[in-house]
Every structure is written in structure tokens, then in C-alpha cells.
Amino acid sequence: MPALPAGLPLPGGGSMNRGRRWVRSDVGLAVVLGCFASAVVVGIAAMPADVPVNLVFLPLVLGILFLSNRVLRWFAAFIMVALTAAAILQDTYQVRVVVALCVMYGLSALVIALSLRRDHVGVGPIRGQSMLVDLRDRILAQGEIPELPEGWLVQSALSSAGGSPFAGDFVVATASDRGRRMELVVVDVSGKGEAAGTRALQLSGAMGGLVAALPPDRFFPAANDYLLQRAWEEGFATAVHVSVDLRTGDFELRSAGHPPAVQREAGSGRWKPLRPDGPVLGIVDDAEFSCHRGRLAPGDSLLLYTDGMVELPRRDIDLGIDHMMGEAESLLRGSWDGLARRLVAAVGSRDDDRALLVVHRRP
């Protein structure tokens, strides 16, 4: 007789693998953890001097990690009821035990609040929060530098406010014209840290598609229209876009309310700010963006960055730019390798997101 397929419905609505699914389900895990917690509670009631109250903390932590929000609320409520029963049943009413039970009771209430917060955000247990890591990785993937011809070096570095894994600053990098041109965008979304992370995720995906599909002169107008259509409460962003011809070194630079890019000329060793005009994205309809055309000769470099690199309280932004250029020149006495990472670590505000892109044409 051939084996029945797994999960085949049986009379009464059952299935052959229901038992295995139940054991692996949240309810099955909650029952196992509940049995353990019950044993601890019984031990506390019977032998308060010998059974550590903190043992109840173990199933509660495992529940936070692995139970769905709905089951977690019921499980935390069960813990609270069991702890109340333990406090009533114990005869000695030791202060140590009563205080510990009250602490655990408060933690259980906090767990219920946490599960409600998860439902509001739309996030499951910790094992489901890998989604957030995936979202962060998608932002970083937009800034991965494409394969470049020999003679070009492009580096990027990001640092978020307070060490948060999410930031409102991001980089978009892509090749166009069959690899003959390189499109680079540095963006600063309004807000900082996790508050700007979701907007940065959505905008980075849109910009990645737009910059690869449109000519350089149409990219910012399209990005501006996109932000206006989103109608976010804090729906503006600053950005700088450079399109580089990898054969000749000619480039087109456009800015949307962004701090000026700086170019280093290898012949003189001097840095000079490049200041094309353009409004912030997401504020003005039919915005126009001027273009600065230049050329990167062998040995020349460009720095594109966000305001977190140069702005500090009670300091003029031009002084911040001078400081950044001086620090960059000092770091270049060593090597170009890792310059973006080293420069982000050396300058800028630790209370703001920071992003830096270095474009260097090797001599």
C-alpha cells in the first residue's frame, strides 16, 4: 500500500503530520514552557527557601524570543497568574520571595506591552526580526560599487547616529552606458538614525532604479517628483549626483540642497569646493538643477559627503569643510586604501548620520 502524502486530510479535519506541526507550533512551545514555569512556581510555593524565583525568568525570555505575539500575551498572563498563586500559597511570606515575585510580575506585564508594540509595528518574534536586517542590507546593497576599469578607485563609508544599524544617509552606485559611465549618488534623508531608516529604504530603491534608467539631467527632476508624490510628513532629502565618463574622466555634478562636493587636483594638491545650485528634493514642483562640468585628470579625486561630516553645533559649515579637507590631506600621506572609512571615523558629528564617497582616478 503506498504511503499517504504528508499532511493528507483525515476524517474529522485532522492530518497525519498535525501532531508534529503542533509540537513545532507556538502553542506547543508555550505548553512546554508553561509546564516548566508551573514546576518552578510549585517549587516556590512549597520550598521558597530552596527554589530560586529567578528560574521563572528563563521560560519568559524564551517566550519573548520564539513565541508569536498573540501566544506570548497569553503565556505572560499565565505567568502572572501563576506567580500570584505562588505568592498566596506560600506560608512564610519571606520578603526576598515577595520582592522577587513582584519583579517577575512587572516583567510579565512588560512582555505583554512588548507584544502589543510588535503587533503595532508589524514585527513578529525575534527570529522574525531578521526582516529588519534584510532591509538594512538592501540599503547597503544599493551602495555597492560596481566593477570598475583599471585606473579607478571608488570607496564609500557610512556611519549612523549613535551606532544605530539604520541611517538616513545612503549611497547609490551603478554603472550605465554599458559600463562606460558610473553614476554615484549620496543622499541625506530628513531625520536621522532609525527615524529616517524606513524612508531611506524606500527612497534608495527608487533612486537606484531612476539613476540607472534616466539620463543624468533627468535624474533629480524625477527623484523630486517621486518625493512630492509620497507626501511624507518629513518628505525632503538633500542629495548630490555625479556622472563620470570612465574613459575620459569627464564628469557632470548636480546638487539638490546638499553640501558642496570637493575636488582635489593632483597637480596643485589643492582642494576646491564645487557648488552647483539646486533646491532640496521633495519641496518645490518643477525644480531646476544646475550642472557643474569638470574633468578628473589622473591623480585627481572627488569627495561627496553628507552634512554630518562637516556640521557641528556653533560652527560654520565652511570651517567644517576646511577641517575635512585638511584631515583628508593628512590621511592621504599614508595610502588611498580605506580612506573613506578612516575619514568618516576621524571627522564629523557622532550625533548625526554620516556618509562619504571617494572617487579617485589613479595616476
XYZ file of C-alpha atoms in Angstrom:
363
model
C 0.000 0.000 0.000
C 1.540 3.339 -0.978
C 2.374 5.781 1.765
C -0.108 8.586 2.268
C 1.211 12.054 1.469
C 2.277 14.109 4.426
C -0.472 16.406 5.641
C -3.286 14.404 3.902
C -6.623 15.402 5.471
C -8.182 12.702 7.637
C -11.772 12.255 8.812
C -12.648 14.921 11.336
C -10.377 17.505 9.732
C -7.088 16.068 11.029
C -3.892 15.249 9.186
C -1.073 12.810 9.601
C 1.508 15.429 10.479
C -0.726 17.535 12.716
C 0.991 16.221 15.815
C 4.400 17.133 14.515
C 3.160 20.587 13.464
C 1.626 21.087 16.900
C 4.857 20.218 18.651
C 6.702 22.713 16.451
C 3.991 25.362 16.799
C 3.934 28.329 19.139
C 1.190 26.690 21.198
C 3.219 23.528 21.690
C 6.257 25.520 22.758
C 4.114 27.634 25.069
C 2.776 24.479 26.744
C 6.299 23.161 27.278
C 7.460 26.471 28.722
C 4.285 26.719 30.799
C 4.919 23.297 32.323
C 8.427 24.339 33.272
C 7.176 27.619 34.747
C 4.453 25.757 36.663
C 7.007 23.406 38.174
C 9.070 26.394 39.292
C 6.029 28.123 40.768
C 5.003 24.983 42.678
C 8.539 24.710 43.996
C 8.481 28.361 45.085
C 5.195 27.838 46.928
C 6.347 24.629 48.597
C 10.012 25.419 49.253
C 10.535 29.211 48.965
C 13.946 28.979 50.609
C 15.296 26.372 48.191
C 13.852 27.228 44.763
C 15.246 30.373 43.084
C 12.431 32.642 41.927
C 14.598 33.791 39.035
C 14.064 30.419 37.340
C 10.727 31.787 36.117
C 12.708 34.297 34.088
C 14.049 31.551 31.781
C 10.746 30.482 30.159
C 9.732 34.129 29.933
C 12.873 35.018 27.963
C 12.428 32.002 25.681
C 8.852 33.083 25.105
C 9.997 36.564 24.032
C 12.423 35.022 21.573
C 10.259 32.351 19.983
C 6.523 32.865 20.601
C 4.221 34.801 18.318
C 2.713 37.967 19.719
C -0.725 36.520 20.440
C 0.578 33.390 22.177
C 3.186 35.450 24.038
C 0.477 37.593 25.622
C -1.408 34.541 26.883
C 1.818 32.993 28.143
C 2.820 36.152 30.035
C -0.672 36.355 31.534
C -0.338 32.734 32.661
C 2.989 33.557 34.325
C 1.369 36.463 36.153
C -1.487 34.281 37.414
C 0.916 31.527 38.456
C 3.135 33.976 40.329
C 0.099 35.416 42.112
C -0.911 31.905 43.155
C 2.607 31.205 44.402
C 2.576 34.376 46.498
C -0.775 33.395 48.036
C 0.112 29.758 48.677
C 3.483 30.228 50.360
C 3.215 30.161 54.142
C 6.331 32.011 55.163
C 5.874 35.186 53.067
C 9.613 35.800 53.001
C 10.407 39.345 51.936
C 13.002 38.058 49.446
C 10.458 35.893 47.694
C 7.694 38.511 47.685
C 10.020 41.147 46.194
C 11.275 38.726 43.541
C 7.718 37.747 42.637
C 6.742 41.401 42.275
C 9.703 41.988 39.945
C 8.742 38.998 37.811
C 5.133 40.197 37.800
C 6.288 43.559 36.444
C 8.422 41.855 33.788
C 5.438 39.807 32.654
C 3.391 42.983 32.269
C 6.258 44.498 30.255
C 6.282 41.442 27.973
C 2.574 41.928 27.248
C 3.230 45.558 26.355
C 6.113 44.427 24.111
C 3.878 42.001 22.228
C 1.300 44.753 21.662
C 4.057 47.006 20.349
C 5.204 44.268 17.971
C 1.679 43.965 16.603
C 1.534 47.718 16.036
C 4.845 47.706 14.172
C 4.009 44.504 12.302
C 7.041 42.567 13.524
C 6.985 39.041 14.855
C 9.248 37.407 17.424
C 12.985 37.954 17.441
C 13.523 35.202 14.892
C 11.201 37.150 12.557
C 13.115 40.373 13.009
C 15.724 39.136 10.567
C 13.440 41.037 8.178
C 14.863 44.260 9.582
C 18.394 43.054 8.950
C 17.387 42.239 5.386
C 16.002 45.744 4.918
C 19.234 47.251 6.198
C 21.247 45.022 3.873
C 19.156 46.164 0.928
C 20.072 49.777 1.615
C 23.743 48.853 1.799
C 23.457 46.811 -1.405
C 22.391 49.936 -3.307
C 25.776 51.443 -2.480
C 27.909 48.519 -3.584
C 30.479 49.811 -6.042
C 30.220 48.135 -9.469
C 33.257 46.614 -11.108
C 35.406 49.434 -12.452
C 38.042 49.538 -15.173
C 41.677 49.682 -14.185
C 42.746 53.129 -13.049
C 39.680 53.967 -10.943
C 39.146 53.708 -7.203
C 35.767 54.355 -5.553
C 35.166 53.904 -1.825
C 32.169 54.578 0.383
C 31.624 54.608 4.137
C 28.521 55.063 6.294
C 28.110 55.727 9.998
C 24.744 56.204 11.698
C 23.918 58.381 14.676
C 24.522 56.608 17.966
C 25.670 53.412 16.265
C 22.158 52.505 15.069
C 22.047 49.882 12.292
C 19.730 52.179 10.315
C 20.519 55.613 8.966
C 19.006 58.352 6.864
C 22.202 58.678 4.810
C 22.866 56.273 1.986
C 24.825 55.840 -1.232
C 23.602 54.656 -4.632
C 26.171 53.403 -7.131
C 25.580 51.899 -10.553
C 27.159 51.622 -13.991
C 25.442 52.931 -17.116
C 26.051 53.213 -20.853
C 27.293 49.609 -20.939
C 29.827 50.222 -18.237
C 31.321 53.322 -19.826
C 29.829 55.662 -17.221
C 29.492 55.484 -13.464
C 26.527 57.019 -11.629
C 27.054 57.888 -7.959
C 24.542 59.491 -5.594
C 24.933 60.444 -1.926
C 21.622 61.134 -0.162
C 20.676 62.562 3.222
C 17.035 61.887 4.143
C 15.377 64.178 6.686
C 15.757 62.877 10.230
C 18.489 60.595 11.477
C 19.098 57.086 12.728
C 16.150 54.676 12.858
C 13.616 57.506 12.448
C 14.855 58.048 8.878
C 15.697 54.408 8.134
C 12.351 53.422 6.614
C 12.242 56.487 4.362
C 15.839 55.847 3.329
C 14.952 52.259 2.395
C 12.092 53.310 0.137
C 13.990 56.199 -1.419
C 17.175 54.197 -2.024
C 15.272 51.616 -4.045
C 13.557 54.295 -6.119
C 16.775 56.212 -6.736
C 18.621 53.048 -7.674
C 16.098 52.434 -10.438
C 15.880 56.040 -11.598
C 19.601 56.744 -11.812
C 20.177 53.610 -13.886
C 17.293 54.302 -16.282
C 17.433 58.055 -16.860
C 19.979 60.446 -18.378
C 21.911 62.438 -15.734
C 19.992 65.661 -16.387
C 16.614 63.994 -15.734
C 17.511 62.090 -12.590
C 16.986 64.830 -9.980
C 13.700 66.092 -11.503
C 12.362 62.517 -11.419
C 13.563 61.970 -7.838
C 11.991 65.283 -6.828
C 8.636 64.260 -8.347
C 8.830 60.912 -6.575
C 9.286 62.553 -3.171
C 6.481 65.036 -3.812
C 4.129 62.155 -4.605
C 4.992 60.360 -1.355
C 3.687 63.306 0.722
C 5.691 62.201 3.779
C 5.443 64.356 6.874
C 9.223 64.768 6.677
C 9.448 64.094 2.977
C 12.503 66.020 1.914
C 16.060 64.956 1.206
C 19.302 66.506 0.043
C 21.480 64.733 -2.491
C 24.489 65.083 -4.748
C 24.836 63.185 -8.036
C 27.919 62.740 -10.165
C 28.046 61.000 -13.526
C 31.606 60.109 -14.559
C 32.830 59.065 -18.001
C 35.273 56.286 -17.132
C 37.136 56.658 -20.427
C 37.939 60.368 -20.309
C 37.371 61.350 -16.675
C 34.793 63.995 -17.656
C 32.007 64.336 -15.104
C 28.700 66.089 -14.543
C 27.888 67.123 -10.983
C 24.465 68.194 -9.697
C 23.380 69.070 -6.187
C 19.975 69.212 -4.514
C 20.459 71.392 -1.437
C 23.492 69.324 -0.491
C 26.874 70.378 0.957
C 29.314 71.084 -1.879
C 31.405 68.274 -3.282
C 35.152 68.908 -3.210
C 37.721 68.118 -5.881
C 41.409 67.573 -5.319
C 43.676 68.437 -8.232
C 46.769 66.289 -8.174
C 48.892 68.908 -9.965
C 48.492 71.570 -7.274
C 47.484 69.348 -4.355
C 44.655 71.755 -3.568
C 41.034 71.034 -2.708
C 38.265 73.199 -4.140
C 34.515 73.094 -3.398
C 32.164 72.609 -6.351
C 28.832 74.395 -5.836
C 26.165 73.741 -8.477
C 22.768 75.146 -7.463
C 19.630 73.138 -6.822
C 16.769 73.025 -4.294
C 16.163 70.319 -1.725
C 14.293 67.312 -3.123
C 10.620 66.991 -2.235
C 9.845 70.673 -1.612
C 9.405 72.547 -4.927
C 7.462 71.495 -8.028
C 9.262 71.651 -11.379
C 12.607 72.257 -9.677
C 15.646 73.015 -11.824
C 19.147 71.801 -11.047
C 22.255 73.409 -12.471
C 25.185 71.308 -13.635
C 28.910 71.656 -12.979
C 31.008 70.011 -15.666
C 34.585 69.123 -14.924
C 37.260 66.536 -15.504
C 39.191 64.192 -13.289
C 42.737 64.048 -14.590
C 44.983 61.182 -13.495
C 45.619 61.605 -9.782
C 42.529 63.801 -9.207
C 39.802 62.967 -6.702
C 36.255 63.871 -5.679
C 34.690 63.723 -2.226
C 30.899 63.501 -1.908
C 29.560 63.571 1.640
C 26.584 64.427 3.862
C 26.275 67.299 6.312
C 27.082 65.077 9.292
C 30.681 65.136 8.092
C 31.069 68.897 8.300
C 28.359 70.332 10.552
C 28.776 70.767 14.280
C 26.813 72.966 16.687
C 28.063 76.553 16.789
C 30.484 76.003 13.902
C 30.185 77.411 10.395
C 29.825 74.729 7.725
C 32.691 76.222 5.684
C 35.010 75.675 8.647
C 33.804 72.088 8.777
C 34.578 71.621 5.094
C 38.065 73.068 5.578
C 38.617 70.734 8.509
C 37.501 67.720 6.483
C 39.764 68.611 3.549
C 42.724 69.124 5.875
C 42.097 65.775 7.557
C 41.777 64.091 4.162
C 45.101 65.548 3.018
C 46.734 64.326 6.219
C 45.341 60.807 5.761
C 46.472 60.715 2.133
C 50.101 60.813 3.265
C 49.637 57.173 4.113
C 47.548 55.451 1.464
C 44.326 55.766 -0.523
C 43.228 52.356 0.745
C 40.418 52.690 3.264
C 40.431 56.498 3.018
C 36.619 56.768 3.166
C 36.363 54.638 6.293
C 39.258 56.405 8.002
C 37.936 59.866 7.168
C 34.424 59.092 8.453
C 35.975 57.863 11.689
C 38.123 60.999 12.025
C 35.686 63.861 11.366
C 32.033 64.763 11.726
C 29.355 64.686 14.394
C 28.771 61.468 16.333
C 25.176 62.649 16.867
C 24.350 62.711 13.165
C 24.396 60.196 10.321
C 27.480 60.411 8.131
C 28.173 59.201 4.612
C 31.211 59.696 2.397
C 32.069 58.696 -1.148
C 35.602 58.959 -2.541
C 36.199 58.897 -6.308
C 39.866 58.708 -7.318
C 41.451 58.387 -10.732
C 44.758 56.688 -10.271
C 47.790 58.420 -11.843
